[in-house]
Every structure is written in C-alpha cells, then in structure tokens.
Amino acid sequence: MKLTIQEIAQAVGSGNEESGKITGVEFDSRKIKAGDLFVPLAGARDGHEFIQQAIEQGASATLWSKEPAKAPQGIPVIIVKDTLVAMQDLAKYYLEKVGADVIAVTGSNGKTTTKDLTASVLSQKFHTYKTQGNYNNNIGLPYTILHMPDETEKIVLEMGMDHANEITALSLLAHPKVAAITMIGEAHIENLGSREGIAKAKMEIVDGLASDGLLIIPEAEPLLKPLTKNLTQRVQTFGIGSGDVDATVEKEEKTETNFKVANDHFMIPLPGSYNVTNALIAYTVGRFFGLSIEEIRLGLANVAVTQNRTEWLTAGNGASILSDVYNANPTAMGLVLDTFGQLPSEGRRIAVLADMLELGPDSLQMHASMSEHIKPDKYAVIFLYGQQMRALKEALEKQYPTLSVLYVEKEKEELIKAIKEELHPEDSILLKGSNSMKLNEVVQQLMEMK
C-alpha cells in the first residue's frame, strides 16, 4: 500500500492536509508497525483506548471519531464520524485505485474452499490476493482489501452473513466483476426464517455486481433460479451431472478427487464430490477471465486450503483424521458424512458430530435427520456432543439399535477420553460441528495422543 495522509483524508471525507505516507492499515494496536494507519474500532473495548499503544508501536496516523479536542498529540489525526465507515470508504477508494477485479463468493457451505480454489486458479495467470482466514464480514472484508498488494489484478473476497442486508453492504463496497453462490443450506435459518430467506440473502451478492459481470449459481438449487430472471448480467449454472458447467466424478479417494468437465480431466487434493462443485466455480471463473484448461488444471491441483476445512491430519497413534470443524449445517454435515462413508479405510470409520447452531425451531428435527447419512455398514462408532445432538442419538438408537453410539452432552474431557480409548491406529475418524462447539480442541488432543 502506498497512500498519502491527505489522500486518505479525502477518501474518508475529512479535511486533513498533513503530509506523510501510509503503507498499511491495522485496527489491532498490537499489530501496528511503522507506516501504519491505526483504525480504532468499537468492540468489547473501544479502540480509541489503545491509541497510545499504537503510537508507541510506530503508527504514522490515526482515525479519530471522539471529540476533536481529545485527539492525541504528536501524530497526524484524521477526524471522522464513524471509524468503521471510514475504513470501509477507504477500502472502496483503494480498490478503485488498484483496479483489481473482484470475485465475490458466498454460500451456506464451501465459501472458504471455493475462495481458495478460485484464487489458486487465477494465480496461474494474474497477481491474485484472497480473503485471509475468515475475514469475510463488514470489518474483515475492507481489511482484506486494504491489505492487498499494489500489483493485485484479481482479488477473491469471501462474503459471510447471518442476517439480511449484510451481503448487500459488502457487494456495494466491493462491486464484484464475478459473484458466486456455492449452495443454499440451513446456516443462520434461525435469523432468516427459511431456506427461501437464506436464498434471498445470498442473492444480495448481485446488488453491486458489475453490469457486464457474471453470476455463478448451482444448477440443483431451485430457490435461486427464480431470483435471477430479472438480472441483466450473465448467469451460469454448475453441477454434477447438470448445469452449464457439468462435471462427472471419476474417482474419489481420501486425499484427492478426480473429475471431468467435457473431455478435460482434473484433480483436486480434496475428498468428496461436494468439493468438485466448489472446483466448478473456480473453473468457471478461470474460463471467464481467459485462462487455459492447463492453467485451470494446475491451479486446482496445487490449491492450498485454509485450515480446518476438510483437512486430513494424523492422530498421535497413527489413525487418519478428517477435520472439518470450522462450521456446520445439516446440508454440509450430510454431504461430508456421505463422502466419508464411501472413502477407503484400513480400519473402522468413526464419526464425531457436534451441535449445529442457529437452526431455529426445527433444530432438533434437523439434527435427527442426520441419521439418514449414517449406516451401520459404513460407520462402526458414532460420538455425539452437545445438547442438540441428543435428538440424533435417539434417532440412531431407534433406527440402528446395534450401532455403537456414545453421547456426551457437556463434558468435553469425557468425550476426548472416550474417543482416545476407542480409536485404533488403523481407523479413520471424521469430526464435524459448529465452530463454537470447539471440536478443534478435540482434534488437537487426538494429534497429541500417545
């Protein structure tokens, strides 16, 4: 980043005329380094309280939304009404200055993997930047933009939401050239009322879509197609066995999946046909921007995925772990259970499933429905963790009384102890649940077990 203080002030609607250059932006005072602009945001504590620490760390300027008379001395201060809005305005300005094309990705599941696949494909031809980690909200998205290198040509932005109108704001900030929706599931249905409500919220991604842009949606999602009928932008669908971009899965293994589009063969180092649909978005984006089939093939084959998204690890005793513990909804959990149940394993297949949150009044029914994806000939042992998972416990006991099911409501240490006692070196174990259930702690314990 190369911006002047005066340039920043103009971008955020302030009148500061001081000289000086800014080379970075941070809202965490602990990360500040020389040349950075400090953005004091309101959170559990007001960021303005940490201005002195930011100055000591080397901040070159700061935004300020408190009384001007109380502004710090000895550092250029840019007075604004709202520091978050100012950061968003600055991100919009910087994006326009750099001139990078935006590829926006949203959906109930698969956003991060799709982002990773898409960025990997585009990087075969363009200077490409992407959302880091899960920085996909009204703070994380502008922060991502403000951290992209000056030479960026394509930026892949993940857009998350849990309420209506949130993606509208992100789309209008970023003005994507391409927008993609991975799938419509049940995540945040508690806030949005229905899958129809979720579909409408995800379609907000087109609110800032360029007039000559492209929308990519799943062919198998009937809730989305009616919402595209008045769009003037181009729409392409994708799917396995159907859609404008139609894939055939050729082989599924533990650490890779092979598939075909038309007569071209591809491999992704990820398990499951549900990841093929994510790859189809990356493929479609690549073709839109003129990449060759070979460039797309290399990008898909060499993707580096974000941690905790369908990640293969090894337990301390040698057992295979499929960690997919960042988030969960019924559609996503069903897909990964189906996939894992088909993968080869030297020993038994074991699943550890934790509560899926924000599912609303039908939550217990949705948890119980996961029994449709668990067959005794595929799974030897099922561990269930959390209050909502009691419904699945009861469903499994009724459908498969001989299946080994262990239920733990609250005590995670009890859960970990039981898994360690059960897990054999030749086994394969899947872990899936909402992020707040902290199954990552279980994964860590299994990796450290003797």
Tab-separated table of C-alpha atoms in Angstrom:
chain	number	residue	atom	x	y	z
A	1	MET	CA	0.000	0.000	0.000
A	2	LYS	CA	1.181	3.481	-0.901
A	3	LEU	CA	-1.211	6.244	0.165
A	4	THR	CA	-0.698	9.743	1.485
A	5	ILE	CA	-2.397	11.007	4.631
A	6	GLN	CA	-4.055	13.726	2.572
A	7	GLU	CA	-5.302	11.109	0.090
A	8	ILE	CA	-6.779	9.020	2.919
A	9	ALA	CA	-8.452	12.073	4.462
A	10	GLN	CA	-10.130	12.901	1.172
A	11	ALA	CA	-11.258	9.270	0.707
A	12	VAL	CA	-12.977	9.244	4.116
A	13	GLY	CA	-14.476	12.712	3.839
A	14	SER	CA	-12.109	14.517	6.210
A	15	GLY	CA	-10.155	17.728	5.694
A	16	ASN	CA	-6.705	16.773	6.949
A	17	GLU	CA	-3.971	18.402	4.857
A	18	GLU	CA	-0.936	16.941	6.658
A	19	SER	CA	1.874	15.358	4.690
A	20	GLY	CA	3.106	11.845	5.204
A	21	LYS	CA	2.772	8.381	3.686
A	22	ILE	CA	0.846	5.319	4.831
A	23	THR	CA	1.954	1.803	3.930
A	24	GLY	CA	-0.541	-0.288	5.905
A	25	VAL	CA	-3.763	-0.284	7.914
A	26	GLU	CA	-4.454	-2.033	11.240
A	27	PHE	CA	-7.273	-1.970	13.786
A	28	ASP	CA	-5.356	-4.070	16.328
A	29	SER	CA	-2.839	-1.815	18.081
A	30	ARG	CA	-0.648	-4.849	18.817
A	31	LYS	CA	-0.058	-5.383	15.088
A	32	ILE	CA	0.851	-1.775	14.317
A	33	LYS	CA	4.220	-1.127	12.703
A	34	ALA	CA	5.927	1.978	11.344
A	35	GLY	CA	3.992	3.447	8.421
A	36	ASP	CA	0.591	2.090	9.500
A	37	LEU	CA	-2.712	3.919	9.843
A	38	PHE	CA	-4.451	2.940	13.094
A	39	VAL	CA	-8.226	2.427	12.910
A	40	PRO	CA	-9.722	2.454	16.440
A	41	LEU	CA	-12.876	0.342	16.187
A	42	ALA	CA	-15.568	-0.191	18.796
A	43	GLY	CA	-15.596	-3.723	20.177
A	44	ALA	CA	-15.548	-5.321	23.600
A	45	ARG	CA	-13.391	-2.278	24.323
A	46	ASP	CA	-13.199	0.964	22.364
A	47	GLY	CA	-10.148	1.043	20.099
A	48	HIS	CA	-9.619	4.694	20.987
A	49	GLU	CA	-8.366	3.470	24.365
A	50	PHE	CA	-5.344	1.937	22.632
A	51	ILE	CA	-4.189	4.951	20.650
A	52	GLN	CA	-1.131	5.463	22.855
A	53	GLN	CA	-0.058	1.857	22.349
A	54	ALA	CA	-0.487	2.317	18.584
A	55	ILE	CA	1.710	5.427	18.682
A	56	GLU	CA	4.370	3.587	20.663
A	57	GLN	CA	4.257	0.766	18.096
A	58	GLY	CA	5.053	3.288	15.349
A	59	ALA	CA	1.669	4.309	13.894
A	60	SER	CA	2.085	7.086	11.305
A	61	ALA	CA	-1.506	8.367	11.563
A	62	THR	CA	-4.834	7.504	13.164
A	63	LEU	CA	-8.528	7.842	12.510
A	64	TRP	CA	-10.469	9.501	15.325
A	65	SER	CA	-14.227	9.719	15.968
A	66	LYS	CA	-14.226	11.111	19.505
A	67	GLU	CA	-14.212	14.784	20.456
A	68	PRO	CA	-11.564	16.527	18.347
A	69	ALA	CA	-10.284	18.331	21.422
A	70	LYS	CA	-9.366	14.958	22.952
A	71	ALA	CA	-7.442	13.757	19.904
A	72	PRO	CA	-3.892	12.540	20.600
A	73	GLN	CA	-0.906	14.802	20.113
A	74	GLY	CA	2.246	14.052	18.171
A	75	ILE	CA	0.573	12.051	15.386
A	76	PRO	CA	-1.485	13.059	12.326
A	77	VAL	CA	-5.183	12.647	13.176
A	78	ILE	CA	-7.951	12.182	10.622
A	79	ILE	CA	-11.288	13.162	12.170
A	80	VAL	CA	-14.270	11.054	11.062
A	81	LYS	CA	-17.826	10.437	12.274
A	82	ASP	CA	-17.501	6.655	12.350
A	83	THR	CA	-14.170	4.833	12.145
A	84	LEU	CA	-15.654	1.624	10.686
A	85	VAL	CA	-17.485	3.502	7.925
A	86	ALA	CA	-14.276	5.428	7.254
A	87	MET	CA	-12.303	2.172	6.928
A	88	GLN	CA	-14.918	0.853	4.511
A	89	ASP	CA	-14.786	4.076	2.459
A	90	LEU	CA	-11.005	3.872	2.381
A	91	ALA	CA	-11.174	0.243	1.220
A	92	LYS	CA	-13.517	1.221	-1.590
A	93	TYR	CA	-11.150	4.005	-2.655
A	94	TYR	CA	-8.087	1.740	-2.511
A	95	LEU	CA	-9.846	-0.979	-4.508
A	96	GLU	CA	-10.687	1.546	-7.234
A	97	LYS	CA	-7.129	2.903	-7.203
A	98	VAL	CA	-5.515	-0.536	-7.557
A	99	GLY	CA	-8.095	-1.515	-10.188
A	100	ALA	CA	-8.259	-5.203	-9.271
A	101	ASP	CA	-11.223	-7.265	-10.448
A	102	VAL	CA	-13.255	-8.619	-7.537
A	103	ILE	CA	-14.521	-12.186	-7.419
A	104	ALA	CA	-17.065	-12.480	-4.587
A	105	VAL	CA	-18.011	-15.827	-3.058
A	106	THR	CA	-20.858	-16.566	-0.668
A	107	GLY	CA	-22.959	-19.591	0.282
A	108	SER	CA	-24.092	-21.694	3.223
A	109	ASN	CA	-21.093	-24.006	2.928
A	110	GLY	CA	-17.893	-24.209	0.932
A	111	LYS	CA	-17.151	-20.470	0.745
A	112	THR	CA	-13.606	-20.732	2.021
A	113	THR	CA	-12.639	-23.783	-0.011
A	114	THR	CA	-14.144	-22.188	-3.130
A	115	LYS	CA	-12.228	-18.986	-2.410
A	116	ASP	CA	-9.001	-20.979	-2.066
A	117	LEU	CA	-9.620	-22.946	-5.281
A	118	THR	CA	-10.554	-19.819	-7.237
A	119	ALA	CA	-7.538	-17.854	-6.047
A	120	SER	CA	-5.254	-20.785	-6.846
A	121	VAL	CA	-6.624	-20.967	-10.395
A	122	LEU	CA	-6.396	-17.219	-11.036
A	123	SER	CA	-2.869	-17.046	-9.628
A	124	GLN	CA	-1.678	-19.152	-12.551
A	125	LYS	CA	-2.065	-16.049	-14.753
A	126	PHE	CA	-2.689	-12.993	-12.557
A	127	HIS	CA	-1.366	-11.348	-9.404
A	128	THR	CA	-4.080	-12.639	-7.073
A	129	TYR	CA	-4.988	-11.922	-3.458
A	130	LYS	CA	-7.710	-13.522	-1.332
A	131	THR	CA	-9.531	-13.237	1.974
A	132	GLN	CA	-7.228	-14.443	4.722
A	133	GLY	CA	-8.775	-16.869	7.214
A	134	ASN	CA	-12.427	-15.994	7.767
A	135	TYR	CA	-12.190	-12.194	7.378
A	136	ASN	CA	-15.485	-12.070	5.492
A	137	ASN	CA	-17.708	-9.548	7.302
A	138	ASN	CA	-18.111	-5.762	7.394
A	139	ILE	CA	-14.755	-5.446	9.167
A	140	GLY	CA	-12.833	-8.325	7.639
A	141	LEU	CA	-13.707	-7.603	4.010
A	142	PRO	CA	-12.449	-3.986	3.934
A	143	TYR	CA	-9.444	-5.089	5.995
A	144	THR	CA	-8.670	-7.715	3.334
A	145	ILE	CA	-8.918	-5.126	0.559
A	146	LEU	CA	-6.612	-2.745	2.419
A	147	HIS	CA	-4.011	-5.497	2.753
A	148	MET	CA	-3.837	-6.498	-0.899
A	149	PRO	CA	-0.545	-5.652	-2.642
A	150	ASP	CA	-0.461	-2.722	-5.063
A	151	GLU	CA	0.146	-5.052	-8.006
A	152	THR	CA	-3.006	-7.143	-7.369
A	153	GLU	CA	-5.002	-7.837	-10.529
A	154	LYS	CA	-7.676	-10.171	-9.094
A	155	ILE	CA	-8.934	-10.323	-5.522
A	156	VAL	CA	-11.167	-13.150	-4.286
A	157	LEU	CA	-13.383	-11.995	-1.449
A	158	GLU	CA	-15.418	-14.285	0.765
A	159	MET	CA	-18.711	-12.694	1.873
A	160	GLY	CA	-20.360	-14.021	5.024
A	161	MET	CA	-23.619	-13.122	6.697
A	162	ASP	CA	-26.095	-14.166	9.337
A	163	HIS	CA	-28.777	-11.501	8.764
A	164	ALA	CA	-30.475	-9.906	5.765
A	165	ASN	CA	-28.853	-6.863	4.109
A	166	GLU	CA	-25.327	-7.739	5.257
A	167	ILE	CA	-24.155	-9.050	1.878
A	168	THR	CA	-25.765	-6.067	0.133
A	169	ALA	CA	-23.409	-3.772	2.024
A	170	LEU	CA	-20.389	-5.925	1.169
A	171	SER	CA	-21.329	-6.221	-2.504
A	172	LEU	CA	-21.871	-2.462	-2.854
A	173	LEU	CA	-18.485	-1.867	-1.249
A	174	ALA	CA	-16.573	-4.320	-3.459
A	175	HIS	CA	-18.537	-4.103	-6.760
A	176	PRO	CA	-17.590	-7.611	-7.928
A	177	LYS	CA	-16.949	-8.499	-11.534
A	178	VAL	CA	-17.928	-12.097	-10.755
A	179	ALA	CA	-20.213	-13.301	-7.971
A	180	ALA	CA	-20.680	-16.941	-6.971
A	181	ILE	CA	-23.074	-18.741	-4.613
A	182	THR	CA	-21.816	-22.159	-3.533
A	183	MET	CA	-25.060	-23.567	-2.114
A	184	ILE	CA	-28.132	-22.798	-0.029
A	185	GLY	CA	-28.217	-24.696	3.252
A	186	GLU	CA	-29.736	-24.063	6.647
A	187	ALA	CA	-26.984	-21.972	8.253
A	188	HIS	CA	-28.475	-18.985	10.132
A	189	ILE	CA	-32.030	-20.134	9.376
A	190	GLU	CA	-32.867	-19.015	12.911
A	191	ASN	CA	-32.287	-15.406	11.800
A	192	LEU	CA	-33.632	-15.658	8.247
A	193	GLY	CA	-36.722	-17.793	8.822
A	194	SER	CA	-36.473	-20.269	5.962
A	195	ARG	CA	-34.253	-21.567	3.172
A	196	GLU	CA	-36.119	-19.122	0.919
A	197	GLY	CA	-34.991	-16.327	3.213
A	198	ILE	CA	-31.430	-17.629	3.085
A	199	ALA	CA	-31.543	-17.752	-0.738
A	200	LYS	CA	-32.714	-14.140	-0.928
A	201	ALA	CA	-29.992	-13.050	1.482
A	202	LYS	CA	-27.304	-14.828	-0.564
A	203	MET	CA	-28.635	-13.234	-3.766
A	204	GLU	CA	-27.797	-9.836	-2.287
A	205	ILE	CA	-24.346	-10.529	-3.730
A	206	VAL	CA	-25.611	-9.218	-7.078
A	207	ASP	CA	-26.527	-5.799	-5.651
A	208	GLY	CA	-23.084	-4.456	-6.504
A	209	LEU	CA	-22.328	-6.813	-9.417
A	210	ALA	CA	-20.888	-5.083	-12.489
A	211	SER	CA	-23.351	-4.590	-15.336
A	212	ASP	CA	-21.134	-6.765	-17.560
A	213	GLY	CA	-20.429	-9.196	-14.748
A	214	LEU	CA	-21.153	-12.882	-14.202
A	215	LEU	CA	-23.245	-14.662	-11.553
A	216	ILE	CA	-22.433	-18.335	-10.900
A	217	ILE	CA	-25.050	-20.465	-9.108
A	218	PRO	CA	-25.710	-24.191	-8.517
A	219	GLU	CA	-27.978	-25.835	-11.081
A	220	ALA	CA	-29.509	-28.053	-8.387
A	221	GLU	CA	-30.809	-25.156	-6.279
A	222	PRO	CA	-34.399	-24.334	-7.333
A	223	LEU	CA	-34.670	-21.421	-4.885
A	224	LEU	CA	-32.074	-19.359	-6.744
A	225	LYS	CA	-33.164	-19.583	-10.369
A	226	PRO	CA	-36.405	-17.575	-9.946
A	227	LEU	CA	-34.365	-14.812	-8.299
A	228	THR	CA	-32.206	-14.415	-11.417
A	229	LYS	CA	-34.965	-13.862	-14.005
A	230	ASN	CA	-34.727	-10.050	-13.945
A	231	LEU	CA	-30.937	-9.867	-13.931
A	232	THR	CA	-29.247	-8.200	-16.882
A	233	GLN	CA	-25.915	-9.795	-16.027
A	234	ARG	CA	-24.846	-13.150	-17.407
A	235	VAL	CA	-25.772	-16.200	-15.283
A	236	GLN	CA	-24.051	-19.586	-15.436
A	237	THR	CA	-25.000	-22.707	-13.502
A	238	PHE	CA	-22.786	-25.573	-12.368
A	239	GLY	CA	-23.374	-29.073	-11.082
A	240	ILE	CA	-22.501	-32.738	-11.150
A	241	GLY	CA	-24.448	-34.231	-14.000
A	242	SER	CA	-26.275	-30.988	-14.807
A	243	GLY	CA	-25.748	-27.293	-15.423
A	244	ASP	CA	-23.947	-25.054	-17.910
A	245	VAL	CA	-20.689	-26.332	-16.415
A	246	ASP	CA	-21.333	-30.035	-15.907
A	247	ALA	CA	-18.891	-32.377	-14.165
A	248	THR	CA	-18.616	-36.141	-13.951
A	249	VAL	CA	-16.864	-37.517	-10.871
A	250	GLU	CA	-14.440	-40.216	-11.965
A	251	LYS	CA	-12.718	-41.316	-8.738
A	252	GLU	CA	-12.927	-40.377	-5.059
A	253	GLU	CA	-10.060	-41.119	-2.680
A	254	LYS	CA	-9.065	-39.995	0.801
A	255	THR	CA	-6.826	-37.170	-0.329
A	256	GLU	CA	-7.977	-36.406	-3.859
A	257	THR	CA	-10.940	-36.439	-6.199
A	258	ASN	CA	-10.760	-36.817	-9.986
A	259	PHE	CA	-13.441	-35.397	-12.251
A	260	LYS	CA	-14.125	-34.467	-15.840
A	261	VAL	CA	-15.657	-31.388	-17.482
A	262	ALA	CA	-16.485	-32.052	-21.138
A	263	ASN	CA	-13.410	-34.016	-22.272
A	264	ASP	CA	-10.967	-32.391	-19.859
A	265	HIS	CA	-9.753	-34.191	-16.751
A	266	PHE	CA	-9.000	-32.501	-13.416
A	267	MET	CA	-7.843	-33.424	-9.924
A	268	ILE	CA	-8.317	-31.617	-6.621
A	269	PRO	CA	-6.367	-32.662	-3.498
A	270	LEU	CA	-9.601	-32.826	-1.512
A	271	PRO	CA	-12.102	-35.581	-0.752
A	272	GLY	CA	-15.680	-35.603	-1.893
A	273	SER	CA	-17.935	-34.703	-4.792
A	274	TYR	CA	-19.141	-31.679	-2.819
A	275	ASN	CA	-15.661	-30.225	-3.286
A	276	VAL	CA	-15.955	-30.853	-7.017
A	277	THR	CA	-18.861	-28.397	-7.104
A	278	ASN	CA	-16.624	-25.855	-5.385
A	279	ALA	CA	-13.968	-26.534	-8.013
A	280	LEU	CA	-16.516	-25.936	-10.776
A	281	ILE	CA	-16.912	-22.361	-9.567
A	282	ALA	CA	-13.143	-21.879	-9.765
A	283	TYR	CA	-13.180	-23.461	-13.235
A	284	THR	CA	-15.962	-21.123	-14.399
A	285	VAL	CA	-14.168	-18.058	-13.039
A	286	GLY	CA	-10.972	-19.143	-14.748
A	287	ARG	CA	-12.689	-19.530	-18.111
A	288	PHE	CA	-14.419	-16.148	-17.684
A	289	PHE	CA	-11.021	-14.478	-17.292
A	290	GLY	CA	-9.467	-16.320	-20.218
A	291	LEU	CA	-7.348	-18.983	-18.505
A	292	SER	CA	-6.410	-22.063	-20.468
A	293	ILE	CA	-7.535	-25.534	-19.428
A	294	GLU	CA	-3.952	-26.363	-18.414
A	295	GLU	CA	-3.732	-23.246	-16.202
A	296	ILE	CA	-7.018	-24.207	-14.524
A	297	ARG	CA	-5.835	-27.793	-14.109
A	298	LEU	CA	-2.624	-26.655	-12.388
A	299	GLY	CA	-4.464	-24.209	-10.149
A	300	LEU	CA	-6.938	-26.828	-8.943
A	301	ALA	CA	-4.283	-29.496	-8.413
A	302	ASN	CA	-1.998	-27.233	-6.380
A	303	VAL	CA	-4.510	-25.476	-4.133
A	304	ALA	CA	-3.559	-24.765	-0.525
A	305	VAL	CA	-6.749	-24.811	1.545
A	306	THR	CA	-7.460	-22.826	4.706
A	307	GLN	CA	-7.009	-24.751	7.955
A	308	ASN	CA	-9.928	-26.744	9.441
A	309	ARG	CA	-11.763	-27.091	6.115
A	310	THR	CA	-11.846	-30.799	5.169
A	311	GLU	CA	-8.266	-31.200	6.342
A	312	TRP	CA	-6.574	-34.600	6.615
A	313	LEU	CA	-4.425	-34.962	9.722
A	314	THR	CA	-2.842	-37.837	11.624
A	315	ALA	CA	-3.595	-38.803	15.222
A	316	GLY	CA	-0.731	-39.462	17.609
A	317	ASN	CA	-1.369	-43.194	17.328
A	318	GLY	CA	-1.409	-43.125	13.510
A	319	ALA	CA	-5.182	-43.008	12.878
A	320	SER	CA	-6.405	-40.844	9.984
A	321	ILE	CA	-8.348	-37.703	10.963
A	322	LEU	CA	-10.653	-35.782	8.634
A	323	SER	CA	-11.073	-32.443	10.397
A	324	ASP	CA	-13.994	-30.310	9.168
A	325	VAL	CA	-14.679	-28.407	12.355
A	326	TYR	CA	-14.957	-24.770	11.325
A	327	ASN	CA	-18.707	-24.752	10.779
A	328	ALA	CA	-21.716	-26.957	10.162
A	329	ASN	CA	-25.285	-27.041	8.913
A	330	PRO	CA	-27.433	-30.068	8.033
A	331	THR	CA	-26.743	-29.962	4.294
A	332	ALA	CA	-22.989	-29.704	4.798
A	333	MET	CA	-22.900	-32.350	7.522
A	334	GLY	CA	-24.926	-34.735	5.396
A	335	LEU	CA	-22.577	-34.276	2.441
A	336	VAL	CA	-19.416	-34.921	4.425
A	337	LEU	CA	-20.961	-37.944	6.159
A	338	ASP	CA	-21.943	-39.406	2.782
A	339	THR	CA	-18.467	-38.800	1.390
A	340	PHE	CA	-16.560	-40.104	4.400
A	341	GLY	CA	-18.725	-43.229	4.461
A	342	GLN	CA	-17.535	-44.071	0.935
A	343	LEU	CA	-13.823	-43.448	1.440
A	344	PRO	CA	-11.459	-46.405	1.847
A	345	SER	CA	-10.204	-47.092	5.369
A	346	GLU	CA	-7.794	-49.731	6.628
A	347	GLY	CA	-9.798	-49.985	9.841
A	348	ARG	CA	-13.145	-48.707	11.051
A	349	ARG	CA	-14.832	-45.444	10.173
A	350	ILE	CA	-15.719	-43.336	13.216
A	351	ALA	CA	-17.599	-40.006	13.306
A	352	VAL	CA	-17.589	-37.303	15.975
A	353	LEU	CA	-20.513	-34.924	15.453
A	354	ALA	CA	-21.241	-31.801	17.496
A	355	ASP	CA	-24.210	-29.432	17.624
A	356	MET	CA	-25.133	-27.336	14.598
A	357	LEU	CA	-26.220	-23.933	15.851
A	358	GLU	CA	-28.634	-21.186	14.710
A	359	LEU	CA	-31.094	-23.629	13.139
A	360	GLY	CA	-34.224	-22.208	14.744
A	361	PRO	CA	-37.318	-24.077	15.959
A	362	ASP	CA	-36.701	-27.127	13.726
A	363	SER	CA	-33.202	-27.665	15.080
A	364	LEU	CA	-33.900	-30.978	16.830
A	365	GLN	CA	-35.581	-32.402	13.750
A	366	MET	CA	-32.646	-31.311	11.583
A	367	HIS	CA	-30.166	-32.954	13.935
A	368	ALA	CA	-32.207	-36.157	13.983
A	369	SER	CA	-32.284	-36.200	10.162
A	370	MET	CA	-28.538	-36.816	10.087
A	371	SER	CA	-29.363	-40.474	10.809
A	372	GLU	CA	-30.178	-40.786	7.084
A	373	HIS	CA	-26.471	-40.302	6.363
A	374	ILE	CA	-25.170	-42.803	8.925
A	375	LYS	CA	-25.368	-46.504	8.014
A	376	PRO	CA	-24.008	-49.324	10.206
A	377	ASP	CA	-22.207	-50.828	7.209
A	378	LYS	CA	-20.306	-47.554	6.762
A	379	TYR	CA	-19.735	-46.417	10.351
A	380	ALA	CA	-18.593	-48.508	13.314
A	381	VAL	CA	-18.841	-45.908	16.100
A	382	ILE	CA	-20.592	-42.545	16.403
A	383	PHE	CA	-19.711	-39.962	19.064
A	384	LEU	CA	-22.266	-37.189	19.612
A	385	TYR	CA	-21.539	-33.985	21.544
A	386	GLY	CA	-23.910	-31.201	22.637
A	387	GLN	CA	-27.492	-30.687	23.748
A	388	GLN	CA	-28.977	-30.715	20.230
A	389	MET	CA	-27.242	-33.967	19.317
A	390	ARG	CA	-29.463	-35.825	21.795
A	391	ALA	CA	-32.066	-35.837	19.009
A	392	LEU	CA	-29.678	-37.681	16.682
A	393	LYS	CA	-28.776	-40.096	19.475
A	394	GLU	CA	-32.441	-41.023	19.884
A	395	ALA	CA	-32.949	-41.343	16.116
A	396	LEU	CA	-29.945	-43.642	15.720
A	397	GLU	CA	-30.939	-45.811	18.673
A	398	LYS	CA	-34.376	-46.256	17.123
A	399	GLN	CA	-33.158	-46.938	13.550
A	400	TYR	CA	-29.959	-48.861	14.294
A	401	PRO	CA	-30.108	-50.364	17.792
A	402	THR	CA	-26.885	-52.327	17.251
A	403	LEU	CA	-24.819	-49.290	16.164
A	404	SER	CA	-22.309	-48.130	18.781
A	405	VAL	CA	-23.345	-44.581	19.762
A	406	LEU	CA	-21.799	-42.586	22.614
A	407	TYR	CA	-23.466	-39.341	23.632
A	408	VAL	CA	-21.809	-36.616	25.733
A	409	GLU	CA	-23.852	-33.505	26.458
A	410	LYS	CA	-21.356	-31.108	28.048
A	411	GLU	CA	-18.117	-32.598	29.327
A	412	LYS	CA	-15.591	-32.322	26.501
A	413	GLU	CA	-12.861	-34.040	28.507
A	414	GLU	CA	-15.160	-37.037	28.867
A	415	LEU	CA	-15.672	-37.015	25.101
A	416	ILE	CA	-11.928	-36.817	24.407
A	417	LYS	CA	-11.174	-39.624	26.865
A	418	ALA	CA	-13.775	-41.903	25.266
A	419	ILE	CA	-12.526	-41.227	21.734
A	420	LYS	CA	-8.919	-41.924	22.719
A	421	GLU	CA	-9.930	-45.221	24.301
A	422	GLU	CA	-11.871	-46.241	21.187
A	423	LEU	CA	-9.558	-45.058	18.391
A	424	HIS	CA	-7.234	-47.673	16.854
A	425	PRO	CA	-4.178	-46.832	14.704
A	426	GLU	CA	-5.760	-48.184	11.518
A	427	ASP	CA	-9.079	-46.316	11.985
A	428	SER	CA	-10.314	-43.220	10.133
A	429	ILE	CA	-12.198	-40.593	12.141
A	430	LEU	CA	-14.335	-37.651	10.962
A	431	LEU	CA	-15.016	-34.596	13.141
A	432	LYS	CA	-17.747	-32.110	12.177
A	433	GLY	CA	-19.647	-29.447	14.119
A	434	SER	CA	-20.254	-25.735	14.525
A	435	ASN	CA	-17.161	-23.693	15.259
A	436	SER	CA	-18.377	-22.602	18.693
A	437	MET	CA	-18.509	-26.260	19.782
A	438	LYS	CA	-14.679	-26.162	19.576
A	439	LEU	CA	-14.090	-29.600	18.120
A	440	ASN	CA	-10.704	-28.212	17.057
A	441	GLU	CA	-9.683	-28.832	20.681
A	442	VAL	CA	-10.607	-32.489	20.250
A	443	VAL	CA	-8.610	-32.666	17.020
A	444	GLN	CA	-5.580	-31.219	18.773
A	445	GLN	CA	-5.853	-33.732	21.612
A	446	LEU	CA	-6.068	-36.631	19.147
A	447	MET	CA	-2.990	-35.402	17.307
A	448	GLU	CA	-1.075	-35.295	20.574
A	449	MET	CA	-2.266	-38.651	21.916
A	450	LYS	CA	0.331	-41.317	22.600
